[in-house]
Short mmCIF file of C-alpha atoms in Angstrom, two decimals:
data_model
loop_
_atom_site.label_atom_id
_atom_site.label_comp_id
_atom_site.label_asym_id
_atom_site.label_seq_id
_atom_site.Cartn_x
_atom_site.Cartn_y
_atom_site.Cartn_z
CA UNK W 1 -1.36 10.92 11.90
CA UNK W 2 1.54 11.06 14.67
CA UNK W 3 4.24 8.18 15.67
CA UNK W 4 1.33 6.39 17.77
CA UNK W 5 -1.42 6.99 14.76
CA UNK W 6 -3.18 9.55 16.57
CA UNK W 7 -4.71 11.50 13.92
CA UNK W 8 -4.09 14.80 13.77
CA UNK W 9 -5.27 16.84 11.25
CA UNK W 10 -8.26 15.81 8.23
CA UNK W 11 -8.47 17.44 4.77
CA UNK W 12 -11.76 17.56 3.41
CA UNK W 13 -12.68 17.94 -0.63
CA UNK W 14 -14.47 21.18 -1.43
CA UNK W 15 -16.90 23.29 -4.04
CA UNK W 16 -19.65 21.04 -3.23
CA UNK W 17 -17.99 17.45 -4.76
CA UNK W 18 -17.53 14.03 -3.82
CA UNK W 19 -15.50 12.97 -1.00
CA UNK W 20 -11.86 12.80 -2.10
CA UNK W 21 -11.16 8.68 -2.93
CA UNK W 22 -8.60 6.12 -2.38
CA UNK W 23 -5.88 6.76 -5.53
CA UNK W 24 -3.93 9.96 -4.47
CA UNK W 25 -2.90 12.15 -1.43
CA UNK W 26 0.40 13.46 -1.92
CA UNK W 27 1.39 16.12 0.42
CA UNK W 28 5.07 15.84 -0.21
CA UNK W 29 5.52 18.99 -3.10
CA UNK W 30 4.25 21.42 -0.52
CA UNK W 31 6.35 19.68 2.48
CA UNK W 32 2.73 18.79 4.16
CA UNK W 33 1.05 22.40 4.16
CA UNK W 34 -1.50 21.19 1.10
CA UNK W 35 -2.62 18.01 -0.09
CA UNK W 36 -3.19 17.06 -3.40
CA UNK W 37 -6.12 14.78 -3.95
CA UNK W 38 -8.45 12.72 -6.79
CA UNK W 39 -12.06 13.11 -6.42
CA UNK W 40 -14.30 10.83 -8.87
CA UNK W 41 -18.10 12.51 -9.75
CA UNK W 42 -20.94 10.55 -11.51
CA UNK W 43 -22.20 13.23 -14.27
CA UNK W 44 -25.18 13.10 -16.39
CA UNK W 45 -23.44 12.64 -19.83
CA UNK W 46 -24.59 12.34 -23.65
CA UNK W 47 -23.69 8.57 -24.62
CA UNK W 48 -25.76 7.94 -27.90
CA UNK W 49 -22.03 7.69 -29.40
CA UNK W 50 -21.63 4.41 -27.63
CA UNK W 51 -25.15 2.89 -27.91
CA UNK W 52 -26.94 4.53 -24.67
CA UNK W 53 -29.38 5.61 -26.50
CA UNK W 54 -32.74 5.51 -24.09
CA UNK W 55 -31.90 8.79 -22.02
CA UNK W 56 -28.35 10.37 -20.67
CA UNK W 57 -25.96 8.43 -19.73
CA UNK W 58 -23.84 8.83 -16.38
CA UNK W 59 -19.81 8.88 -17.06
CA UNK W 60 -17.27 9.57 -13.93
CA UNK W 61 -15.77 12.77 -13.85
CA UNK W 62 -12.20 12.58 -12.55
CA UNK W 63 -11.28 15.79 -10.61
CA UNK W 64 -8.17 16.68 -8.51
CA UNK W 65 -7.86 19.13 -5.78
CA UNK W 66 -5.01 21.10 -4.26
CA UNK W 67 -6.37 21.96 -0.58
CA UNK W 68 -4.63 24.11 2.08
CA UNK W 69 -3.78 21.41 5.07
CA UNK W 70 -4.80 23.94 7.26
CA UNK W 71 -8.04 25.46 5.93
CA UNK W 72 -8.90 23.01 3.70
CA UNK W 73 -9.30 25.86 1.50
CA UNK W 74 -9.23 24.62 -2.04
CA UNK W 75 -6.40 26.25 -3.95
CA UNK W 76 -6.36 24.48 -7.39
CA UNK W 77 -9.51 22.79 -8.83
CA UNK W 78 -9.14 20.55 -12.61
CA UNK W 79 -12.12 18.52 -13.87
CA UNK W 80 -11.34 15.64 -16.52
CA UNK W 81 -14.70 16.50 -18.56
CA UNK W 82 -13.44 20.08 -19.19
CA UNK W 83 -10.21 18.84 -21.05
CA UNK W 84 -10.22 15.53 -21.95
CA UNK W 85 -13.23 14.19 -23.83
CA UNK W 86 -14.60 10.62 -23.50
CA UNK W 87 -13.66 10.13 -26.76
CA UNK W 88 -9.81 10.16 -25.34
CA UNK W 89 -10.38 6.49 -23.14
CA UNK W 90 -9.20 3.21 -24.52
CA UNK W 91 -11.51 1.53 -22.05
CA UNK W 92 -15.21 1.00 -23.40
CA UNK W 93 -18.36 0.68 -21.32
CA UNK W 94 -19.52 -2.42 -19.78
CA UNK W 95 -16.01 -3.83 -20.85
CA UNK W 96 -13.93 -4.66 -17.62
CA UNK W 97 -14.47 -5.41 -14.00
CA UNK W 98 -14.29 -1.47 -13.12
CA UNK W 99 -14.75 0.30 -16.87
CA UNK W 100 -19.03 1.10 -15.46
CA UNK W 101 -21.68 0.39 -18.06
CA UNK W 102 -23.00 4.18 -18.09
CA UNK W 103 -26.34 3.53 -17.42
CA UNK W 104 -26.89 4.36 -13.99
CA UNK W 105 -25.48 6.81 -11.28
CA UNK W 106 -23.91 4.01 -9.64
CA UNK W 107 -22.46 2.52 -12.86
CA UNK W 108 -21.55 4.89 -14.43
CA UNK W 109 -18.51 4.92 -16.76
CA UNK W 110 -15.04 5.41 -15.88
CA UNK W 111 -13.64 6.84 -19.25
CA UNK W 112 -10.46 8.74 -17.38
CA UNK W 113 -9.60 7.05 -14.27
CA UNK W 114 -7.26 9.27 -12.35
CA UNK W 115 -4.75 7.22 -9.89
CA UNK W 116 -1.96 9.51 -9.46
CA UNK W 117 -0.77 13.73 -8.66
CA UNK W 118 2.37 15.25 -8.69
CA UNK W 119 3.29 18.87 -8.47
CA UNK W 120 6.90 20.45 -9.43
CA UNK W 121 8.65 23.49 -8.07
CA UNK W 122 7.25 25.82 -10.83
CA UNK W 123 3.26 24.89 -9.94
CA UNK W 124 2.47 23.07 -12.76
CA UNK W 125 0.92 19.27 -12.23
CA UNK W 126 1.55 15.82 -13.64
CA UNK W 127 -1.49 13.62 -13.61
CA UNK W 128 -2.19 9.91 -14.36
CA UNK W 129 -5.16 8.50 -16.77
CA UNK W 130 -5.17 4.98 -16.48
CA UNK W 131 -8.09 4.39 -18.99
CA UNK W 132 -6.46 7.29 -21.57
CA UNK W 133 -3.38 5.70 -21.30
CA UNK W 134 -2.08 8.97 -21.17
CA UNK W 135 -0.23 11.21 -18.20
CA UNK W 136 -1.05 15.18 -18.79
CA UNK W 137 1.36 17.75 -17.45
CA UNK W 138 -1.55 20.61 -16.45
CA UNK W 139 -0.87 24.28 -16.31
CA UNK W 140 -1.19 25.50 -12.90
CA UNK W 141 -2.36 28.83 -13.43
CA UNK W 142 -4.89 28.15 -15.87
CA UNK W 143 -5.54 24.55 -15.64
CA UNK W 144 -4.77 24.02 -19.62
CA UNK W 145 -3.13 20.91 -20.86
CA UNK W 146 0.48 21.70 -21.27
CA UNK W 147 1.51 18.59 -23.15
CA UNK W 148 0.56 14.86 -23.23
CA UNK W 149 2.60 12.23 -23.56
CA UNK W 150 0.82 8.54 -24.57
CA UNK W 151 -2.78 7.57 -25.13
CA UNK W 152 -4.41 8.45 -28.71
CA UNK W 153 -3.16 12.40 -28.89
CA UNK W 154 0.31 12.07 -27.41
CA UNK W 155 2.38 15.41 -27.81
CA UNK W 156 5.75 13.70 -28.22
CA UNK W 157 7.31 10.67 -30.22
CA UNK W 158 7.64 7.43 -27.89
CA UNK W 159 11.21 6.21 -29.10
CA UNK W 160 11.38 2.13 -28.53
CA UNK W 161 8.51 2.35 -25.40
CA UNK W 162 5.03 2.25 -24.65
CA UNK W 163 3.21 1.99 -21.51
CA UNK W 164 -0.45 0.84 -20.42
CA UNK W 165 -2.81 0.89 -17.77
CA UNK W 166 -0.28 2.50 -15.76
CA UNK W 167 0.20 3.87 -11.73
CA UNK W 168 2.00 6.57 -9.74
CA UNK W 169 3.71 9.15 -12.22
CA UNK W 170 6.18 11.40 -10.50
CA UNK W 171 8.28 14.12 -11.31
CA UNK W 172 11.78 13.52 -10.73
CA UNK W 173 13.70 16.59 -12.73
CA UNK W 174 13.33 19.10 -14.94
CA UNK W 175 15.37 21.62 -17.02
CA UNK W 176 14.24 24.19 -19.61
CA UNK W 177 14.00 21.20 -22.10
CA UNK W 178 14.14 18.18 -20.55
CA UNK W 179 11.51 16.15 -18.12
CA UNK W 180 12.41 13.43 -16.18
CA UNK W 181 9.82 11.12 -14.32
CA UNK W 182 9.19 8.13 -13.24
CA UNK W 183 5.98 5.74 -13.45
CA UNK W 184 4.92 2.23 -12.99
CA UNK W 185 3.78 0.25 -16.09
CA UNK W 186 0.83 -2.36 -15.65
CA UNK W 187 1.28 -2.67 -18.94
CA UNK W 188 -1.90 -4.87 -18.08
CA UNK W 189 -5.85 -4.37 -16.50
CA UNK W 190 -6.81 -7.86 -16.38
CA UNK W 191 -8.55 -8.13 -19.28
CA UNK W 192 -5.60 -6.37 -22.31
CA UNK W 193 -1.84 -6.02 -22.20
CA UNK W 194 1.20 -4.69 -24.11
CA UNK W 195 4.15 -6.61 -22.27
CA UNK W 196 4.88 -9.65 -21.16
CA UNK W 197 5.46 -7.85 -17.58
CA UNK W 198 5.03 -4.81 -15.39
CA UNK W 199 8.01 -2.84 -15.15
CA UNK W 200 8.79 0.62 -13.34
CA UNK W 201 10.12 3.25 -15.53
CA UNK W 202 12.48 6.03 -15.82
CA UNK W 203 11.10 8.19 -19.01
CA UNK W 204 13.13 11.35 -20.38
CA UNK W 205 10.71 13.80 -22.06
CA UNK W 206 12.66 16.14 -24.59
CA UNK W 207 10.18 19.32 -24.82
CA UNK W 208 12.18 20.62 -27.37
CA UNK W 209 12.76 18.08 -30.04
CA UNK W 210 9.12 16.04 -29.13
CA UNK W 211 10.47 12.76 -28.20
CA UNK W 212 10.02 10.61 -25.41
CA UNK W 213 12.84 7.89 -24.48
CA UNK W 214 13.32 5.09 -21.86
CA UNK W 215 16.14 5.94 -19.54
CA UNK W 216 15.53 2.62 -17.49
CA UNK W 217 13.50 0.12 -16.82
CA UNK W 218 13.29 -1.52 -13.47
CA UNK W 219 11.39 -5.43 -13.58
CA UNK W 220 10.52 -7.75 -10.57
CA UNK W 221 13.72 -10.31 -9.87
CA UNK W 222 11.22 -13.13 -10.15
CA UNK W 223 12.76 -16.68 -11.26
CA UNK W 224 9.55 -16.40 -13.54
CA UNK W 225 10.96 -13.75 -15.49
CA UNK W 226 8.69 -11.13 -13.29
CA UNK W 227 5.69 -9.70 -12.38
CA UNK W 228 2.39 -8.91 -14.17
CA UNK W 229 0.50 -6.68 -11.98
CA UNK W 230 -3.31 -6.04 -13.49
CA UNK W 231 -3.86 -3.29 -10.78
CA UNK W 232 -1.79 -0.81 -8.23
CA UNK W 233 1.48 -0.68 -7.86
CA UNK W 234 4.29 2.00 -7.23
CA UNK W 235 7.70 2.75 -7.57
CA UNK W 236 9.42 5.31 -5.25
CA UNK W 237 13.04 7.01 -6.04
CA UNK W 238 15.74 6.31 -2.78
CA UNK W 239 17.85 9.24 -1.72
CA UNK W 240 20.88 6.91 -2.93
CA UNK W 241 19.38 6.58 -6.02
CA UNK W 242 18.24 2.83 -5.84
CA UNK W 243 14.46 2.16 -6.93
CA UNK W 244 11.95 0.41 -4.71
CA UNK W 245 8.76 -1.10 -6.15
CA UNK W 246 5.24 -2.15 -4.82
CA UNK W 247 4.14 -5.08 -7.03
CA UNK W 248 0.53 -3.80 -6.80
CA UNK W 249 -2.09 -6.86 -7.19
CA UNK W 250 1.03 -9.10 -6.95
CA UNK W 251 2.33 -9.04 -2.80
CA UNK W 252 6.02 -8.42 -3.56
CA UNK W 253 7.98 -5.23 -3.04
CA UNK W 254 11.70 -5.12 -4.54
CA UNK W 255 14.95 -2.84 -4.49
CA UNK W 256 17.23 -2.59 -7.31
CA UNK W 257 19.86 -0.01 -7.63
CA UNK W 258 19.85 3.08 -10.74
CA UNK W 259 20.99 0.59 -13.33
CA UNK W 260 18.29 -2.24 -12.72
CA UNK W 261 20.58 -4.67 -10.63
CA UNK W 262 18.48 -6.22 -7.58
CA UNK W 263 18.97 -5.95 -4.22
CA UNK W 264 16.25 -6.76 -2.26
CA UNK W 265 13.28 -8.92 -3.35
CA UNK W 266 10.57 -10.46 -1.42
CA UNK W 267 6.73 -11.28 -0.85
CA UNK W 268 4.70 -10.67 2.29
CA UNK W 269 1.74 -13.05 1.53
CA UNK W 270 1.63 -15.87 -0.94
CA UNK W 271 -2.18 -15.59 -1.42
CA UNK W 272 -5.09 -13.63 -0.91
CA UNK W 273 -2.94 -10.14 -0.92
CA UNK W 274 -2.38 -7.25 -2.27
CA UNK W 275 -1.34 -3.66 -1.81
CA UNK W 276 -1.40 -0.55 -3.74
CA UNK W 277 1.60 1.42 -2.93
CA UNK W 278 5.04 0.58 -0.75
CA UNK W 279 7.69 2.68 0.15
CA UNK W 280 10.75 2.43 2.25
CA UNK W 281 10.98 4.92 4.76
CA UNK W 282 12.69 5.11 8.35
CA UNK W 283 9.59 4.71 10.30
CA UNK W 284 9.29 4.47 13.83
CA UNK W 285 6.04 3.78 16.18
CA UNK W 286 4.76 3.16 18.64
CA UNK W 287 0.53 2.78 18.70
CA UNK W 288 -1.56 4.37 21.47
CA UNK W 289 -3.13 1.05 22.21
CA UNK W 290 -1.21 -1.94 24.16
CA UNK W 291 -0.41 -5.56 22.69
CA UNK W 292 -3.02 -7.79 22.17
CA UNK W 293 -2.74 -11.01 24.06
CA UNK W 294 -4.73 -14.54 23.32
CA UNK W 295 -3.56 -17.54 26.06
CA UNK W 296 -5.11 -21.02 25.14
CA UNK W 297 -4.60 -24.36 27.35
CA UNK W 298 -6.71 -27.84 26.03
CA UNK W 299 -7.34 -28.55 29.97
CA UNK W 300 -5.94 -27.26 33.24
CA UNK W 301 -3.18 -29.94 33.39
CA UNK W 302 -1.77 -29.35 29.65
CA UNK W 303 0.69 -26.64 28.38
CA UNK W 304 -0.13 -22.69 27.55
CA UNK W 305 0.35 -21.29 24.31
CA UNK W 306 0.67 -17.75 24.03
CA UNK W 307 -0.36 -16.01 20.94
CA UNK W 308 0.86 -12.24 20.64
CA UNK W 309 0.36 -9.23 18.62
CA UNK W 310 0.97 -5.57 18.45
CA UNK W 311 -0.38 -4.22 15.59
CA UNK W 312 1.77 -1.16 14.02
CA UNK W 313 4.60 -1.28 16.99
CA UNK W 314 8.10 -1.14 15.05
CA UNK W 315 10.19 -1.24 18.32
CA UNK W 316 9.54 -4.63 19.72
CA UNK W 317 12.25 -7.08 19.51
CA UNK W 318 11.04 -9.71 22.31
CA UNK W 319 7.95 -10.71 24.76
CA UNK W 320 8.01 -11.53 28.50
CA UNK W 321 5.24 -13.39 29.86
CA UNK W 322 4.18 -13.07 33.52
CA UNK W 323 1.76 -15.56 34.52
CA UNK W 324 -0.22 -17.43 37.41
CA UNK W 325 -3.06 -19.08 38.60
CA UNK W 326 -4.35 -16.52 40.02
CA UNK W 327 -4.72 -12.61 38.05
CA UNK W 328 -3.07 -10.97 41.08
CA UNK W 329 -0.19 -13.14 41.83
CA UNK W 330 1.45 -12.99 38.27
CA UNK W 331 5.36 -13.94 37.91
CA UNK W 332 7.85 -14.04 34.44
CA UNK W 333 7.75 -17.01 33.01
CA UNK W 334 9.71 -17.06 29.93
CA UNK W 335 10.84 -14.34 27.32
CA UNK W 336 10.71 -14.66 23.67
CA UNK W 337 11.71 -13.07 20.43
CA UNK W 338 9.52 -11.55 18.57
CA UNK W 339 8.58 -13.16 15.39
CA UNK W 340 6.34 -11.95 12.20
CA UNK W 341 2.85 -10.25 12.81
CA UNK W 342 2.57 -12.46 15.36
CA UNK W 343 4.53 -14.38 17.74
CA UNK W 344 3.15 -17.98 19.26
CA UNK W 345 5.11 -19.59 22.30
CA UNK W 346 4.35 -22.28 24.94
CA UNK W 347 5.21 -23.35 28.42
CA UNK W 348 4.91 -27.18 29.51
CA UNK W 349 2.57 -25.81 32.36
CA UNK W 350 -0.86 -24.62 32.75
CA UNK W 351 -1.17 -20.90 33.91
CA UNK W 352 -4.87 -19.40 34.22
CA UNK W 353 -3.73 -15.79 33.78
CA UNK W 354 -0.99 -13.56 31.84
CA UNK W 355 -0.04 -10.62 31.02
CA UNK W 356 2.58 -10.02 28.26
CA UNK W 357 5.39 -7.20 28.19
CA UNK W 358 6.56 -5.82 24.89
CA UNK W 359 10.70 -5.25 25.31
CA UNK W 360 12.70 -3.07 23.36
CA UNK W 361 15.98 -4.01 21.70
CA UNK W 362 17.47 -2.18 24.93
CA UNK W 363 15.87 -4.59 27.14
CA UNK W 364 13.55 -1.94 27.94
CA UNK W 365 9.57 -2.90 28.32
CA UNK W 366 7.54 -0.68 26.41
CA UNK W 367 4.28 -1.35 26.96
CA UNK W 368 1.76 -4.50 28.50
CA UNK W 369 -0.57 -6.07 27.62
CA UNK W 370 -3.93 -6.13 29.60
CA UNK W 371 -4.15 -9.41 32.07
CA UNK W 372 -6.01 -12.28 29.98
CA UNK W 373 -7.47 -15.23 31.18
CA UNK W 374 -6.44 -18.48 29.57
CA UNK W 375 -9.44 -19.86 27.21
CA UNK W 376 -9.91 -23.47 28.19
CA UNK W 377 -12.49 -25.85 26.01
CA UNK W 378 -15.39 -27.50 27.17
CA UNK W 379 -15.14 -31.38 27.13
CA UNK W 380 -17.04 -31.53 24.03
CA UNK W 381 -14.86 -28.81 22.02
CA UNK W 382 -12.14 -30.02 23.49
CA UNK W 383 -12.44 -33.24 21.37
CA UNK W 384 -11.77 -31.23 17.61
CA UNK W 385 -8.98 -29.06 19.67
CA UNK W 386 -5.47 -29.83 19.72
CA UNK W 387 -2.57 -28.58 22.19
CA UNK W 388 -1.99 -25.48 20.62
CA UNK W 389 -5.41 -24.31 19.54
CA UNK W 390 -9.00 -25.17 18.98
CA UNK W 391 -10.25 -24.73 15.05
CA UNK W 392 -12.31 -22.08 13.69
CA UNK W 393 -15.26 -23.29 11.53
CA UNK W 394 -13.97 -23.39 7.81
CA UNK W 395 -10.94 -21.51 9.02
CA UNK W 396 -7.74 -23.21 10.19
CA UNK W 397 -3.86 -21.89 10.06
CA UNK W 398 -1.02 -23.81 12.08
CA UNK W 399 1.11 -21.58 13.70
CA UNK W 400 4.97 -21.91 14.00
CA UNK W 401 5.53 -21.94 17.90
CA UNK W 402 8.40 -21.13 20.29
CA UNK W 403 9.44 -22.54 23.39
CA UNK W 404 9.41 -19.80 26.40
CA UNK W 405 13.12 -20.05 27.96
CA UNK W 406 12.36 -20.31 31.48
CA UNK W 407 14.80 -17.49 32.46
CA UNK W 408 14.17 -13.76 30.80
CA UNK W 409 16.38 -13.82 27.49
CA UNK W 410 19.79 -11.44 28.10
CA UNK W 411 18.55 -8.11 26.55
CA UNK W 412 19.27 -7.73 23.36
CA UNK W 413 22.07 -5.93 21.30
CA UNK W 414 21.31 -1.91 21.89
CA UNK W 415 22.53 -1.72 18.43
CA UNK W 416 19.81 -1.36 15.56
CA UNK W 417 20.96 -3.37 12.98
CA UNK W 418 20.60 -1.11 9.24
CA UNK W 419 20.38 -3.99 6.92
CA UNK W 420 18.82 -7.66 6.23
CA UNK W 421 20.22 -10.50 4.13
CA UNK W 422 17.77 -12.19 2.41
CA UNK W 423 19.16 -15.16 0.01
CA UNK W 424 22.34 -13.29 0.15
CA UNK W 425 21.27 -10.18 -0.31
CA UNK W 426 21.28 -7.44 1.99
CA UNK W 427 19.52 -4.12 1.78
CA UNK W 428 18.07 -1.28 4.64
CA UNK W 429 15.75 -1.77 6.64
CA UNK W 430 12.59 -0.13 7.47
CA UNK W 431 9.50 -0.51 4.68
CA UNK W 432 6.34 1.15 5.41
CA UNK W 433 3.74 -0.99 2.64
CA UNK W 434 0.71 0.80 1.87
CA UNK W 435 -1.89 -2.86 2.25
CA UNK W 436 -5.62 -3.74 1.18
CA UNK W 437 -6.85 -7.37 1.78
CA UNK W 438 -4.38 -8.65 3.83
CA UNK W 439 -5.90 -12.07 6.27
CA UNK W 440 -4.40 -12.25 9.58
CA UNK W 441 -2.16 -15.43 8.18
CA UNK W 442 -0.37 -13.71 5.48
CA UNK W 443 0.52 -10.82 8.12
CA UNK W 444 2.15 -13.61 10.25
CA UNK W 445 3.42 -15.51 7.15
CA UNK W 446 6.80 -14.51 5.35
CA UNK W 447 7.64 -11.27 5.69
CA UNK W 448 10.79 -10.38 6.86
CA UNK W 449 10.36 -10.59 10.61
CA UNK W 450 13.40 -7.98 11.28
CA UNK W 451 11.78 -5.57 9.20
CA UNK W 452 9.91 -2.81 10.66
CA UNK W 453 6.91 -3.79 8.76
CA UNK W 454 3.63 -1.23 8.82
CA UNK W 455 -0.20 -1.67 7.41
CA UNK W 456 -0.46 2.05 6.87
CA UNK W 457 -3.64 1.65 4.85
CA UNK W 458 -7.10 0.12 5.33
CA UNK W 459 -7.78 -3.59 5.54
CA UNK W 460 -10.19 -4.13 3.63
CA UNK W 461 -11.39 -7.80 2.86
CA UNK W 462 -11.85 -8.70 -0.80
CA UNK W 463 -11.84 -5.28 -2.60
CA UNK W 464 -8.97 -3.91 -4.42
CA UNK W 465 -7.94 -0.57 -6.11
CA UNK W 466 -7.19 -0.68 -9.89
#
């Protein structure tokens, strides 16, 4: 998709498979002209070894594709059951939340569990088996296993290491004898772990003497000690060599530079959220759609509050409000800085009709709303509403409210500003977190309000990837 989330161009799956799912789509080793993607297949399966025993059992096949962006011509096809027998997974049937039971096509069992693809300079691919344990560096021009390092047949010697359950292996160099990558370490599924807490790590993979060491380990700066994430989670290399993290399951992201030292650390919901990958990025957008605009007044002689949104717009530093009693006789009222998700304001006076102007950090107005009439409560709602909002049933979330000035606010500076201090801290701006589950509070909650803060993935109410 395009700076407004237009989208552009869709890659589709091929030879007759699944549609490709959530875990992976990594176009960035081919600069965008192929995608690489995970694909997972319920197969008929032999299973008497693990006591289904009344017909074949179903197991998930685990597949990743290499497709031309353009074509969507497949150019690179690998299939978990062709390599890697069942035999290889740590996690049993019918033994966690997402292992399957491997009776049925819809159950079936998730012995491999592919969540991440990476491709280096010479073809060859570096895959992620959650439920092996185990990342694979595959042959690209034959699709053979080239060497495996963890689960129950690793190829090298872990030296002072392990890692479990784990997310988002990446190349980051290689030499004729040397591999370096990164990954994120669950170390945990929800149900078994091997560490106290997740960590991102740094591993150096000597192809010439076997071994595997740990060249650094990066942990969340919690005052807890960090972060156990049982699902998700990511950890992205900076061009200046600092590491940022997605917490996964837990809603924090963090920055800490090469050697582990923290920069940056902070949550965007304290419940109910989660993500599965962040990354910092310069981003910049603005969405084809305008602002969305709520007005609410408890009776025609009380004050307006103005609740305001504009979901995926990075540019927006203030509001103006131009209201009236009438839709076509609408005049500013008040300008406001833009705060969070959303920003909630109020005037002492009752207006029946506004329409709100997103302003740039120029002073310029970038987009407005449509003109919305001010909801006003019968007499017998009215009595369970307050000033500033009547409840939802079983739902209710006070909002932190600004007085309008009266006079548009002088523009502001037409300098971006490049960092944030947080707690005495300052790092970049800019994040771009990859969300699922997110409720329209925690959105509006504690994130960073400066940031330019983006939902790039689905929301997705009470269902997670693992």
């Amino acid at each position: 998709m395009d700076s407004s989330y237009t989208i552009v161009k869709s890659v589709q799956t091929g030879g007759g498979l699944s549609p490709a799912d959530q875990h992976e789509f990594n176009t960035n080793p081919s600069q965008g002209k192929t995608a690489l993607m995970t694909i997972y297949s319920p197969i008929q399966y032999d299973l008497t070894a693990y006591n289904i025993t009344t017909g074949q059992g179903w197991v998930l096949e685990c597949t990743f594709q290499e497709v031309d962006v353009e074509t969507s011509k497949v150019l690179f096809d690998w299939r978990s059951l062709d390599h890697v027998d069942p035999s290889a997974g740590y996690v049993l049937p019918n033994t966690t939340d997402v292992s399957g039971d491997g009776v049925t096509k819809d159950t079936a069992w998730d012995y491999f569990h592919i969540n991440a693809i990476d491709k280096n300079p010479e073809g060859d691919y570096l895959i992620s088996s959650r439920h092996a344990e185990a990342l694979y560096k595959i042959s690209g021009s034959n699709g053979s296993i080239l060497w495996q390092l963890g689960g129950k047949a690793s190829s090298f010697r872990q030296n002072s290491y392990n890692f479990s359950y784990q997310h988002d292996v990446r190349f980051i160099s290689e030499n004729s004898t040397t591999t370096i990558l990164s990954i994120f370490d669950n170390a945990y599924n929800g149900f078994n772990s091997s560490a106290d807490f997740t960590q991102g790590k740094m591993i150096a993979v000597n192809n010439s003497t076997m071994t595997s060491d740990l060249v650094q380990a990066y942990g969340a700066p919690d005052p807890s000690g960090g972060l156990l994430s049982a699902s998700q989670g990511n950890m992205q290399v900076l061009p200046n060599g600092n590491v940022f993290l997605g917490w996964g399951s837990n809603a924090y992201v963090s920055e800490s530079t090469a050697d582990g030292s923290p920069v940056f650390y902070a949550d965007f919901a304290s419940t109910g959220a989660l993500h599965y990958r962040a990354y910092k990025f310069n981003f910049t957008a603005t969405p084809s759609d305008s602002p969305a605009l709520y007005t609410y007044a408890l009776n025609t002689s009380a004050s307006t509050t103005f609740y305001v949104s504009w979901n995926g717009a990075t540019e927006v530093a203030s509001w103006t409000f131009y209201s009236g009693l009438t839709a076509n006789n609408l005049t500013q009222v008040g300008n406001t800085k833009k705060i969070g998700f959303e920003t909630v304001a109020t005037r002492p006076d009752f207006y029946a009709y506004t329409v709100v102007a997103a302003v740039a950090s120029n002073g310029s107005e970038l987009r407005n709303s449509s003109v919305m009439g001010t909801f006003v409560p019968g007499p017998q709602l009215g009595v369970a509403c307050s000033e500033i909002q009547c409840p939802l049933v079983g739902y209710q979330v006070e909002p932190t409210i600004q007085a309008l000035t009266s006079t548009p606010a002088p523009p502001p500076s037409t300098t971006t500003p490049t960092s944030v201090t947080t707690d005495g801290v300052t790092a970049p701006l800019s994040c771009a977190v990859q969300t699922l589950g997110i409720p329209s509070e925690a959105r509006s909650s504690n994130l960073w309000s400066c940031l330019k803060f983006l939902s790039i993935a689905s929301i997705v109410v009470g269902w997670q990837m693992v």
